[in-house]
Amino acid sequence: MFILREAFRGLSKNKLMALVTFGVMFFSLFIFGLFLISTVNLFLLIQKAEEKVGISAFLEDELSDNEIESLKRDISSLMGVQEVIFVSKSEAFEKFREDLGEDSDLLEALETNPLPASFDIKLYESFKDPKNLESISRKVDAMPGVEEIKYGEEWVKILDRVVKVLVGIDLILGVIISFSSIFVVANTIKLTVFARRKQIEIMELVGATHRFIISPFLVEGVIEGILAGGFASGLLFGIYNIFAARLGDFIQVTRELFIIVVVFGTLLGYIGSHISVKKFLRAPIGTELPKGK
Amino acid sequence: MIQIYDTDVVFHKEWYALKNINLKIEKGEFIFVTGPSGCGKTTLLRLMYMDIFPTKGEVIVAGYHSSSIKSKEIPFLRRKIGVIFQDFKLLQDRDLFDNVSFALQVTATPRKQIKEKVLKTIADVHLSHKRDSFPYQLSGGEQQRVSIARALVREPFILLADEPTGNVDPESTKQILELLKDINASGTAVIMATHEIHLVKKSPFRKIVVKMGEVIEDTKDNLKEEIFLDNL
């Protein structure tokens, strides 16, 4: 009860400092929210690109239904293969016609269907790297009845490299934003704690335990963090709504994202307060002389 | 109750704040610690409420040893000791009642007990009529009495007073000294550090004179050997 009372007293008696802390937290969380939205959408983009990664196995023309079925079973049993879809010669022809669109009339000149039947082989996410693609392709290629294999070798290698670089940059950015947020917020809170160092000094003097001294500051930090997180989420949501119509499906924002911003705000307030108050607890009462122990 | 033996306090590797201190303080004693400014009086008191630890030697307070006390135990030692300072250390945004009750609130004392104890202690320091006043509405002498009340409300076995009259007028000095004597008469030991020699000169109480970090005079014959024997 005392802890809650002291926390609210701290907020109301030091309005200006509380407002400054809130402002700094709000700004940090807004940046963090922007980063989160970028990260989520980056991963969605990568996912979409990787969905297209797969192997096409073109078949010899004279295969019987039984041979095709047996080949499908063999390919399905390979490690990393998620799904094998058979595309018959006529289906391939139809698809080719659709792809040509207005120029499909050209196909009328053909007397026979030149396109081969094929298998579209879809792989599990973790097998979509160049090394696994090559290994699976080689195994499928060696199977009797398979004439040719295609999996966009060059394109897959480039995609893999781009994904690695982007994820790396994203991770580094994430670490920088998280730590700089904690650093800036902790230093701002330190100013508010400094203004109340006398209170801490007296609490130590009369025998309050460190936990008891820290608690009101932690509660204050958490309240400010939740509020700043809520407001930052609100602003992000507002901005997203304004631009949502123009952006269409390009940028996606989920409710979980806003919850993460508020949770990060809570953590920011808690960790920031903890770091700041702890610094003042270590100082001996009265003077800044170092302890002999 | 308090024993200090063979104790040095060294700051910045080579500067001796205290050197070879041997003291024994008994229950209910009244002691003046005197000496010029910067001689080590405050450091001596800080050793007693374990705000600093000896570089060499041992300090034992209420059974807690400086060599073995854990940082978690320090608050519990402090609850048995009252400390007052020259600058009062009052919270300006709280009235007299809240300043005194603060010492009980932060140690999670039940509310009902707080009111009872605080009112009694405020009466003991003769400030009942000012219980709603804020520190800035009180004189220096009154503020010091508030800080004494805050130190006493936990019923400590000892009151450490670091230059308690340094910021008050002669009349208030007299009142504070009387108050400290009353506190001592009720059984609480009092150690008062002061550089005002005239306060100490005619006093019948024990005097410890510190100079350049060393005890050069102790009116009680407390030899190092005696302390040593006590610890065996």
Short mmCIF file of C-alpha atoms in Angstrom, two decimals:
data_model
loop_
_atom_site.label_atom_id
_atom_site.label_comp_id
_atom_site.label_asym_id
_atom_site.label_seq_id
_atom_site.Cartn_x
_atom_site.Cartn_y
_atom_site.Cartn_z
CA MET A 1 0.00 0.00 0.00
CA PHE A 2 2.80 2.39 0.98
CA ILE A 3 4.64 1.49 -2.22
CA LEU A 4 1.63 2.35 -4.42
CA ARG A 5 0.96 5.54 -2.50
CA GLU A 6 4.59 6.61 -2.84
CA ALA A 7 4.58 5.78 -6.56
CA PHE A 8 1.55 7.97 -7.25
CA ARG A 9 2.90 10.66 -4.95
CA GLY A 10 6.16 10.58 -6.92
CA LEU A 11 4.31 11.01 -10.20
CA SER A 12 2.05 13.82 -9.01
CA LYS A 13 4.72 15.75 -7.07
CA ASN A 14 7.26 15.60 -9.90
CA LYS A 15 4.94 16.24 -12.83
CA LEU A 16 7.51 17.87 -15.09
CA MET A 17 10.07 15.09 -14.69
CA ALA A 18 7.35 12.46 -15.08
CA LEU A 19 6.29 14.16 -18.29
CA VAL A 20 9.87 14.25 -19.60
CA THR A 21 10.31 10.54 -18.80
CA PHE A 22 6.98 9.78 -20.47
CA GLY A 23 8.03 11.78 -23.54
CA VAL A 24 11.37 10.01 -23.88
CA MET A 25 9.72 6.61 -23.40
CA PHE A 26 6.98 7.48 -25.89
CA PHE A 27 9.53 8.47 -28.53
CA SER A 28 11.67 5.36 -27.91
CA LEU A 29 8.61 3.11 -28.10
CA PHE A 30 7.36 4.81 -31.25
CA ILE A 31 10.71 4.10 -32.93
CA PHE A 32 10.60 0.57 -31.56
CA GLY A 33 7.07 0.14 -32.96
CA LEU A 34 8.18 1.36 -36.39
CA PHE A 35 11.04 -1.09 -36.25
CA LEU A 36 8.66 -3.92 -35.32
CA ILE A 37 6.32 -3.11 -38.20
CA SER A 38 9.27 -3.04 -40.60
CA THR A 39 10.59 -6.34 -39.25
CA VAL A 40 7.23 -8.13 -39.47
CA ASN A 41 6.71 -6.91 -43.02
CA LEU A 42 10.26 -7.76 -44.00
CA PHE A 43 9.71 -11.33 -42.84
CA LEU A 44 6.35 -11.49 -44.64
CA LEU A 45 8.10 -10.34 -47.81
CA ILE A 46 10.81 -12.95 -47.38
CA GLN A 47 8.15 -15.59 -46.74
CA LYS A 48 6.30 -14.63 -49.92
CA ALA A 49 9.51 -14.79 -51.94
CA GLU A 50 10.45 -18.15 -50.44
CA GLU A 51 7.01 -19.57 -51.17
CA LYS A 52 7.96 -19.42 -54.83
CA VAL A 53 11.05 -21.51 -54.24
CA GLY A 54 10.46 -25.05 -55.38
CA ILE A 55 11.65 -27.71 -57.82
CA SER A 56 10.09 -28.57 -61.15
CA ALA A 57 10.86 -32.08 -62.39
CA PHE A 58 10.00 -32.57 -66.08
CA LEU A 59 9.09 -36.12 -67.05
CA GLU A 60 9.77 -38.27 -70.09
CA ASP A 61 6.83 -38.55 -72.46
CA GLU A 62 6.17 -42.28 -72.47
CA LEU A 63 5.58 -42.88 -68.77
CA SER A 64 2.60 -45.00 -67.73
CA ASP A 65 0.26 -43.93 -64.92
CA ASN A 66 1.79 -46.55 -62.67
CA GLU A 67 5.28 -45.28 -63.33
CA ILE A 68 4.18 -41.70 -62.62
CA GLU A 69 2.50 -42.77 -59.39
CA SER A 70 5.58 -44.70 -58.27
CA LEU A 71 7.84 -41.75 -59.15
CA LYS A 72 5.58 -39.43 -57.13
CA ARG A 73 5.87 -41.76 -54.12
CA ASP A 74 9.68 -41.87 -54.44
CA ILE A 75 9.95 -38.08 -54.59
CA SER A 76 7.52 -37.62 -51.65
CA SER A 77 9.64 -39.91 -49.50
CA LEU A 78 12.72 -37.65 -49.87
CA MET A 79 13.64 -35.68 -46.75
CA GLY A 80 12.49 -32.04 -46.96
CA VAL A 81 9.73 -32.62 -49.51
CA GLN A 82 6.42 -31.23 -48.29
CA GLU A 83 4.16 -31.81 -51.29
CA VAL A 84 4.43 -33.19 -54.84
CA ILE A 85 1.88 -31.97 -57.40
CA PHE A 86 1.56 -33.69 -60.77
CA VAL A 87 1.06 -31.40 -63.76
CA SER A 88 -0.04 -33.36 -66.83
CA LYS A 89 0.91 -32.44 -70.39
CA SER A 90 -2.57 -30.97 -71.04
CA GLU A 91 -2.53 -28.99 -67.78
CA ALA A 92 0.87 -27.59 -68.70
CA PHE A 93 -0.48 -26.64 -72.11
CA GLU A 94 -3.51 -24.92 -70.54
CA LYS A 95 -1.31 -23.00 -68.15
CA PHE A 96 0.99 -21.97 -71.00
CA ARG A 97 -2.06 -20.75 -72.91
CA GLU A 98 -3.20 -18.70 -69.90
CA ASP A 99 0.28 -17.24 -69.51
CA LEU A 100 0.35 -16.15 -73.15
CA GLY A 101 -2.97 -14.36 -72.78
CA GLU A 102 -3.79 -12.49 -76.00
CA ASP A 103 -1.01 -14.23 -77.89
CA SER A 104 -2.46 -17.67 -77.16
CA ASP A 105 -3.74 -17.83 -80.73
CA LEU A 106 -0.19 -18.66 -81.76
CA LEU A 107 -0.63 -22.08 -80.17
CA GLU A 108 -3.31 -22.98 -82.70
CA ALA A 109 -0.51 -23.52 -85.18
CA LEU A 110 0.83 -26.44 -83.16
CA GLU A 111 -0.31 -29.91 -84.16
CA THR A 112 0.86 -31.68 -81.03
CA ASN A 113 1.42 -30.62 -77.40
CA PRO A 114 5.19 -30.08 -77.08
CA LEU A 115 5.12 -29.50 -73.33
CA PRO A 116 6.20 -32.29 -70.99
CA ALA A 117 4.31 -33.48 -67.88
CA SER A 118 6.01 -32.44 -64.64
CA PHE A 119 6.02 -32.56 -60.85
CA ASP A 120 5.89 -29.32 -58.84
CA ILE A 121 7.87 -30.21 -55.72
CA LYS A 122 7.24 -27.99 -52.68
CA LEU A 123 9.75 -28.08 -49.85
CA TYR A 124 9.62 -27.35 -46.14
CA GLU A 125 10.89 -23.84 -45.15
CA SER A 126 14.12 -25.08 -43.62
CA PHE A 127 15.03 -26.95 -46.84
CA LYS A 128 14.72 -23.93 -49.12
CA ASP A 129 18.39 -23.01 -48.95
CA PRO A 130 20.68 -23.48 -51.99
CA LYS A 131 22.49 -26.47 -50.49
CA ASN A 132 19.36 -28.54 -49.78
CA LEU A 133 17.72 -27.50 -53.04
CA GLU A 134 20.72 -28.73 -54.97
CA SER A 135 20.92 -31.99 -53.04
CA ILE A 136 17.19 -32.79 -53.46
CA SER A 137 17.29 -31.79 -57.13
CA ARG A 138 20.22 -34.11 -57.77
CA LYS A 139 18.38 -37.02 -56.15
CA VAL A 140 15.20 -36.36 -58.18
CA ASP A 141 17.21 -35.92 -61.38
CA ALA A 142 18.77 -39.35 -60.89
CA MET A 143 15.38 -41.03 -60.73
CA PRO A 144 14.34 -42.99 -63.89
CA GLY A 145 11.67 -41.19 -65.91
CA VAL A 146 12.86 -37.68 -64.94
CA GLU A 147 14.16 -35.83 -67.93
CA GLU A 148 15.12 -32.45 -66.54
CA ILE A 149 15.16 -30.48 -63.28
CA LYS A 150 14.72 -26.76 -62.73
CA TYR A 151 14.81 -24.84 -59.46
CA GLY A 152 16.08 -21.38 -60.36
CA GLU A 153 19.58 -22.07 -59.08
CA GLU A 154 20.98 -18.56 -59.52
CA TRP A 155 17.85 -16.83 -58.26
CA VAL A 156 17.72 -18.98 -55.11
CA LYS A 157 21.35 -18.17 -54.32
CA ILE A 158 20.72 -14.43 -54.63
CA LEU A 159 17.53 -14.65 -52.54
CA ASP A 160 19.37 -16.59 -49.86
CA ARG A 161 22.14 -13.98 -49.68
CA VAL A 162 19.69 -11.05 -49.61
CA VAL A 163 17.63 -12.70 -46.85
CA LYS A 164 20.74 -13.32 -44.74
CA VAL A 165 21.93 -9.71 -45.10
CA LEU A 166 18.48 -8.26 -44.40
CA VAL A 167 17.89 -10.43 -41.33
CA GLY A 168 21.39 -9.57 -40.08
CA ILE A 169 20.82 -5.83 -40.47
CA ASP A 170 17.41 -6.18 -38.84
CA LEU A 171 18.84 -8.04 -35.86
CA ILE A 172 21.63 -5.48 -35.38
CA LEU A 173 19.11 -2.64 -35.65
CA GLY A 174 16.84 -4.40 -33.15
CA VAL A 175 19.66 -4.75 -30.62
CA ILE A 176 20.74 -1.11 -31.12
CA ILE A 177 17.19 0.23 -30.77
CA SER A 178 16.45 -1.91 -27.70
CA PHE A 179 19.67 -1.06 -25.87
CA SER A 180 19.67 2.62 -26.78
CA SER A 181 16.05 2.84 -25.60
CA ILE A 182 16.99 1.31 -22.25
CA PHE A 183 20.05 3.56 -22.00
CA VAL A 184 18.18 6.79 -22.80
CA VAL A 185 15.20 5.93 -20.60
CA ALA A 186 17.41 4.84 -17.69
CA ASN A 187 19.32 8.12 -17.90
CA THR A 188 16.12 10.15 -17.96
CA ILE A 189 14.75 8.25 -14.98
CA LYS A 190 18.08 8.83 -13.26
CA LEU A 191 17.31 12.55 -13.34
CA THR A 192 13.99 11.97 -11.58
CA VAL A 193 15.66 9.72 -9.03
CA PHE A 194 18.40 12.28 -8.52
CA ALA A 195 15.75 14.87 -7.64
CA ARG A 196 14.57 12.51 -4.92
CA ARG A 197 17.93 11.23 -3.72
CA LYS A 198 17.30 12.70 -0.27
CA GLN A 199 14.26 10.49 0.12
CA ILE A 200 16.37 7.44 -0.78
CA GLU A 201 19.06 8.58 1.63
CA ILE A 202 16.56 8.87 4.48
CA MET A 203 15.00 5.53 3.66
CA GLU A 204 18.41 3.88 3.86
CA LEU A 205 19.15 5.69 7.06
CA VAL A 206 16.04 4.52 8.88
CA GLY A 207 16.50 0.91 7.81
CA ALA A 208 14.33 0.41 4.73
CA THR A 209 15.40 -2.62 2.76
CA HIS A 210 16.66 -2.03 -0.78
CA ARG A 211 13.61 -3.80 -2.18
CA PHE A 212 11.34 -1.44 -0.30
CA ILE A 213 13.29 1.59 -1.52
CA ILE A 214 13.30 0.49 -5.15
CA SER A 215 9.66 -0.66 -5.36
CA PRO A 216 7.90 2.75 -5.61
CA PHE A 217 10.30 3.78 -8.39
CA LEU A 218 9.67 0.50 -10.22
CA VAL A 219 5.91 1.00 -9.99
CA GLU A 220 6.32 4.55 -11.31
CA GLY A 221 8.49 3.32 -14.19
CA VAL A 222 6.03 0.58 -15.08
CA ILE A 223 3.05 2.99 -15.03
CA GLU A 224 4.92 5.42 -17.27
CA GLY A 225 6.03 2.57 -19.54
CA ILE A 226 2.50 1.23 -19.98
CA LEU A 227 1.13 4.72 -20.68
CA ALA A 228 3.93 5.57 -23.12
CA GLY A 229 3.52 2.17 -24.82
CA GLY A 230 -0.22 2.70 -25.11
CA PHE A 231 0.16 6.16 -26.62
CA ALA A 232 2.94 5.05 -29.00
CA SER A 233 0.75 2.13 -30.14
CA GLY A 234 -2.17 4.51 -30.60
CA LEU A 235 -0.10 6.84 -32.76
CA LEU A 236 1.29 3.96 -34.83
CA PHE A 237 -2.22 2.60 -35.32
CA GLY A 238 -3.50 6.05 -36.29
CA ILE A 239 -0.71 6.57 -38.83
CA TYR A 240 -1.27 3.07 -40.23
CA ASN A 241 -5.01 3.72 -40.61
CA ILE A 242 -4.38 6.96 -42.48
CA PHE A 243 -2.04 5.25 -44.94
CA ALA A 244 -3.66 1.79 -44.93
CA ALA A 245 -5.86 2.51 -47.95
CA ARG A 246 -2.88 3.66 -50.01
CA LEU A 247 -0.56 0.89 -48.88
CA GLY A 248 -3.07 -1.90 -49.41
CA ASP A 249 -1.67 -5.32 -48.59
CA PHE A 250 1.89 -4.10 -48.82
CA ILE A 251 2.20 -3.23 -45.12
CA GLN A 252 0.54 -5.44 -42.56
CA VAL A 253 -0.01 -4.56 -38.91
CA THR A 254 -1.42 -6.94 -36.32
CA ARG A 255 -2.87 -6.38 -32.85
CA GLU A 256 -0.03 -8.43 -31.32
CA LEU A 257 2.40 -5.82 -32.56
CA PHE A 258 0.79 -3.13 -30.41
CA ILE A 259 0.72 -5.45 -27.42
CA ILE A 260 4.47 -6.04 -27.88
CA VAL A 261 5.06 -2.25 -27.87
CA VAL A 262 3.16 -1.92 -24.57
CA VAL A 263 4.98 -4.91 -23.07
CA PHE A 264 8.33 -3.45 -24.18
CA GLY A 265 7.27 -0.13 -22.62
CA THR A 266 6.55 -1.90 -19.34
CA LEU A 267 9.93 -3.60 -19.44
CA LEU A 268 11.60 -0.33 -20.37
CA GLY A 269 10.09 1.40 -17.33
CA TYR A 270 10.97 -1.47 -15.03
CA ILE A 271 14.57 -1.95 -16.21
CA GLY A 272 15.19 1.80 -16.52
CA SER A 273 14.01 2.46 -12.96
CA HIS A 274 15.92 -0.49 -11.58
CA ILE A 275 19.21 0.60 -13.14
CA SER A 276 18.76 4.22 -12.02
CA VAL A 277 17.75 3.63 -8.39
CA LYS A 278 20.40 0.96 -7.89
CA LYS A 279 23.06 3.53 -8.74
CA PHE A 280 21.88 5.77 -5.93
CA LEU A 281 21.64 2.93 -3.45
CA ARG A 282 25.31 2.14 -3.82
CA ALA A 283 26.39 5.62 -2.76
CA PRO A 284 27.20 5.86 0.94
CA ILE A 285 25.00 8.21 2.90
CA GLY A 286 26.08 11.80 3.29
CA THR A 287 29.20 11.90 1.16
CA GLU A 288 30.56 10.35 -1.99
CA LEU A 289 33.52 8.75 -0.28
CA PRO A 290 34.24 5.22 -1.40
CA LYS A 291 33.51 2.42 1.01
CA GLY A 292 36.41 0.51 2.40
CA LYS A 293 34.62 -2.73 1.46
CA MET B 1 27.14 -2.68 22.72
CA ILE B 2 29.57 -0.96 20.34
CA GLN B 3 33.14 -2.10 20.10
CA ILE B 4 35.78 -0.77 17.79
CA TYR B 5 39.26 -2.16 17.86
CA ASP B 6 42.47 -1.66 15.94
CA THR B 7 40.49 0.16 13.32
CA ASP B 8 41.87 2.19 10.44
CA VAL B 9 39.80 3.88 7.77
CA VAL B 10 41.86 4.77 4.72
CA PHE B 11 40.52 6.77 1.80
CA HIS B 12 42.16 6.96 -1.62
CA LYS B 13 44.71 4.30 -0.70
CA GLU B 14 46.91 6.39 1.58
CA TRP B 15 44.84 9.01 3.37
CA TYR B 16 44.02 7.95 6.92
CA ALA B 17 40.59 9.26 7.98
CA LEU B 18 40.88 7.22 11.17
CA LYS B 19 43.91 5.49 12.61
CA ASN B 20 44.21 2.82 15.24
CA ILE B 21 40.84 3.40 16.93
CA ASN B 22 39.98 1.36 20.00
CA LEU B 23 36.69 2.16 21.74
CA LYS B 24 34.05 0.46 23.77
CA ILE B 25 30.67 2.06 24.27
CA GLU B 26 28.34 0.74 26.94
CA LYS B 27 24.56 0.70 27.15
CA GLY B 28 23.00 4.03 28.11
CA GLU B 29 26.20 6.07 27.91
CA PHE B 30 26.30 9.75 26.86
CA ILE B 31 29.44 10.51 24.93
CA PHE B 32 30.78 13.62 23.27
CA VAL B 33 33.09 13.10 20.34
CA THR B 34 34.99 16.32 19.80
CA GLY B 35 37.79 17.66 17.72
CA PRO B 36 38.34 20.18 14.95
CA SER B 37 36.51 19.98 11.64
CA GLY B 38 37.83 17.20 9.43
CA CYS B 39 39.42 15.28 12.29
CA GLY B 40 37.35 12.13 11.70
CA LYS B 41 34.29 12.55 13.98
CA THR B 42 31.78 11.92 11.20
CA THR B 43 33.79 8.97 9.90
CA LEU B 44 33.73 7.48 13.39
CA LEU B 45 29.93 7.77 13.53
CA ARG B 46 29.58 6.38 10.01
CA LEU B 47 31.53 3.34 11.12
CA MET B 48 28.95 2.83 13.85
CA TYR B 49 25.93 2.74 11.53
CA MET B 50 28.02 0.86 9.00
CA ASP B 51 27.88 3.41 6.26
CA ILE B 52 31.57 2.75 5.80
CA PHE B 53 33.66 -0.22 6.76
CA PRO B 54 37.11 -0.29 8.33
CA THR B 55 40.09 -0.78 6.07
CA LYS B 56 41.69 -2.59 9.00
CA GLY B 57 40.26 -3.77 12.32
CA GLU B 58 36.75 -4.64 13.41
CA VAL B 59 33.59 -2.77 14.40
CA ILE B 60 30.91 -4.62 16.33
CA VAL B 61 27.51 -2.98 16.74
CA ALA B 62 24.58 -4.74 18.42
CA GLY B 63 26.13 -8.08 17.60
CA TYR B 64 26.77 -7.27 13.94
CA HIS B 65 30.42 -7.56 12.93
CA SER B 66 31.76 -5.30 10.20
CA SER B 67 33.84 -8.16 8.86
CA SER B 68 30.91 -10.48 8.36
CA ILE B 69 27.74 -8.39 8.03
CA LYS B 70 25.84 -8.96 4.78
CA SER B 71 24.50 -5.97 2.89
CA LYS B 72 20.97 -7.35 3.39
CA GLU B 73 21.47 -7.16 7.16
CA ILE B 74 22.46 -3.48 7.23
CA PRO B 75 18.85 -2.17 7.16
CA PHE B 76 18.07 -4.32 10.19
CA LEU B 77 21.07 -2.89 12.05
CA ARG B 78 19.99 0.64 11.10
CA ARG B 79 16.54 0.03 12.59
CA LYS B 80 18.24 -0.27 15.97
CA ILE B 81 20.19 2.97 15.54
CA GLY B 82 18.92 6.53 15.35
CA VAL B 83 21.00 9.04 13.38
CA ILE B 84 20.64 12.81 13.15
CA PHE B 85 22.65 15.31 11.15
CA GLN B 86 23.55 18.96 11.06
CA ASP B 87 21.37 19.48 7.96
CA PHE B 88 18.34 17.67 9.46
CA LYS B 89 17.62 15.70 6.27
CA LEU B 90 13.88 16.28 6.32
CA LEU B 91 11.55 15.80 3.37
CA GLN B 92 10.38 19.26 2.41
CA ASP B 93 7.17 18.08 0.74
CA ARG B 94 5.85 16.32 3.87
CA ASP B 95 4.57 17.76 7.10
CA LEU B 96 6.05 17.04 10.50
CA PHE B 97 3.81 14.02 11.14
CA ASP B 98 4.66 12.46 7.77
CA ASN B 99 8.38 13.11 8.20
CA VAL B 100 8.40 11.24 11.49
CA SER B 101 6.06 8.47 10.37
CA PHE B 102 8.20 7.96 7.26
CA ALA B 103 10.72 6.02 9.38
CA LEU B 104 7.99 3.55 10.34
CA GLN B 105 6.24 3.42 6.97
CA VAL B 106 9.36 2.37 5.11
CA THR B 107 9.83 -0.53 7.49
CA ALA B 108 6.25 -1.71 6.98
CA THR B 109 4.96 -0.96 10.50
CA PRO B 110 1.16 -1.43 10.87
CA ARG B 111 -0.79 1.81 10.38
CA LYS B 112 -2.41 1.86 13.80
CA GLN B 113 0.93 1.51 15.55
CA ILE B 114 2.41 4.27 13.40
CA LYS B 115 -0.11 6.87 14.52
CA GLU B 116 0.26 5.94 18.17
CA LYS B 117 4.06 5.94 18.15
CA VAL B 118 4.44 9.10 16.07
CA LEU B 119 2.08 11.14 18.26
CA LYS B 120 3.93 10.02 21.38
CA THR B 121 7.35 10.80 19.94
CA ILE B 122 6.26 14.21 18.66
CA ALA B 123 5.03 14.96 22.19
CA ASP B 124 8.40 13.82 23.58
CA VAL B 125 10.21 16.43 21.49
CA HIS B 126 7.61 19.07 22.42
CA LEU B 127 6.26 19.62 18.92
CA SER B 128 2.67 18.31 19.20
CA HIS B 129 1.29 21.74 18.35
CA LYS B 130 3.19 21.77 15.04
CA ARG B 131 2.32 18.31 13.74
CA ASP B 132 0.82 19.71 10.52
CA SER B 133 3.66 22.15 9.80
CA PHE B 134 6.03 21.66 6.90
CA PRO B 135 9.82 21.87 7.47
CA TYR B 136 10.03 25.31 5.83
CA GLN B 137 7.54 26.59 8.40
CA LEU B 138 9.79 25.51 11.28
CA SER B 139 12.89 27.10 12.82
CA GLY B 140 16.27 25.33 12.65
CA GLY B 141 15.94 24.13 16.22
CA GLU B 142 12.44 22.79 15.57
CA GLN B 143 13.58 21.03 12.41
CA GLN B 144 16.35 19.34 14.37
CA ARG B 145 13.79 18.21 16.93
CA VAL B 146 11.73 16.70 14.10
CA SER B 147 14.77 14.78 12.91
CA ILE B 148 15.37 13.62 16.50
CA ALA B 149 11.74 12.46 16.65
CA ARG B 150 12.20 10.55 13.39
CA ALA B 151 15.33 8.90 14.80
CA LEU B 152 13.61 8.03 18.09
CA VAL B 153 10.31 6.75 16.77
CA ARG B 154 11.86 3.36 16.10
CA GLU B 155 13.02 3.23 19.74
CA PRO B 156 16.73 2.76 18.96
CA PHE B 157 19.22 1.62 21.58
CA ILE B 158 21.57 4.39 20.52
CA LEU B 159 21.25 7.84 19.00
CA LEU B 160 24.14 9.07 16.87
CA ALA B 161 24.12 12.85 16.53
CA ASP B 162 26.51 14.33 13.97
CA GLU B 163 26.93 18.04 14.77
CA PRO B 164 23.24 18.37 15.71
CA THR B 165 23.67 21.96 16.87
CA GLY B 166 25.76 23.13 13.94
CA ASN B 167 22.87 24.86 12.19
CA VAL B 168 20.89 26.31 15.09
CA ASP B 169 20.99 29.37 17.35
CA PRO B 170 22.35 29.23 20.95
CA GLU B 171 18.88 28.98 22.49
CA SER B 172 17.95 26.06 20.26
CA THR B 173 21.34 24.47 20.96
CA LYS B 174 20.49 24.52 24.63
CA GLN B 175 17.08 22.97 23.98
CA ILE B 176 18.53 20.24 21.80
CA LEU B 177 21.18 19.40 24.38
CA GLU B 178 18.48 19.19 27.07
CA LEU B 179 16.44 16.96 24.83
CA LEU B 180 19.42 14.67 24.18
CA LYS B 181 20.04 14.45 27.93
CA ASP B 182 16.37 13.50 28.50
CA ILE B 183 16.62 10.85 25.80
CA ASN B 184 19.72 9.50 27.48
CA ALA B 185 18.03 9.53 30.86
CA SER B 186 15.29 7.30 29.45
CA GLY B 187 17.94 4.68 28.67
CA THR B 188 19.02 5.41 25.10
CA ALA B 189 22.76 5.84 24.60
CA VAL B 190 23.71 9.09 22.88
CA ILE B 191 26.89 9.81 20.96
CA MET B 192 27.17 13.40 19.92
CA ALA B 193 29.89 14.61 17.59
CA THR B 194 30.61 18.32 17.86
CA HIS B 195 33.41 20.73 17.20
CA GLU B 196 31.92 23.22 19.66
CA ILE B 197 34.32 22.64 22.57
CA HIS B 198 32.42 25.02 24.89
CA LEU B 199 29.43 22.62 24.87
CA VAL B 200 31.62 19.80 26.09
CA LYS B 201 33.97 21.53 28.52
CA LYS B 202 31.79 21.60 31.61
CA SER B 203 29.83 18.49 30.79
CA PRO B 204 30.11 15.56 33.20
CA PHE B 205 29.80 13.06 30.36
CA ARG B 206 32.50 10.97 28.73
CA LYS B 207 34.55 12.79 26.10
CA ILE B 208 36.44 11.33 23.20
CA VAL B 209 38.79 13.78 21.54
CA VAL B 210 39.81 13.04 17.96
CA LYS B 211 42.65 14.74 16.15
CA MET B 212 43.99 13.94 12.70
CA GLY B 213 42.05 10.66 12.73
CA GLU B 214 43.38 9.46 16.08
CA VAL B 215 41.78 9.37 19.52
CA ILE B 216 44.06 11.53 21.61
CA GLU B 217 41.93 11.58 24.73
CA ASP B 218 39.17 9.42 26.16
CA THR B 219 37.90 10.32 29.60
CA LYS B 220 36.91 6.71 30.13
CA ASP B 221 39.74 4.31 30.71
CA ASN B 222 38.90 1.85 27.95
CA LEU B 223 42.08 0.16 27.05
CA LYS B 224 42.61 -1.83 23.93
CA GLU B 225 43.36 -4.90 26.04
CA GLU B 226 39.93 -4.74 27.66
CA ILE B 227 38.21 -4.81 24.28
CA PHE B 228 40.49 -7.55 23.17
CA LEU B 229 39.64 -9.64 26.23
CA ASP B 230 35.92 -9.06 25.67
CA ASN B 231 36.20 -10.57 22.25
CA LEU B 232 37.91 -13.72 23.36
#
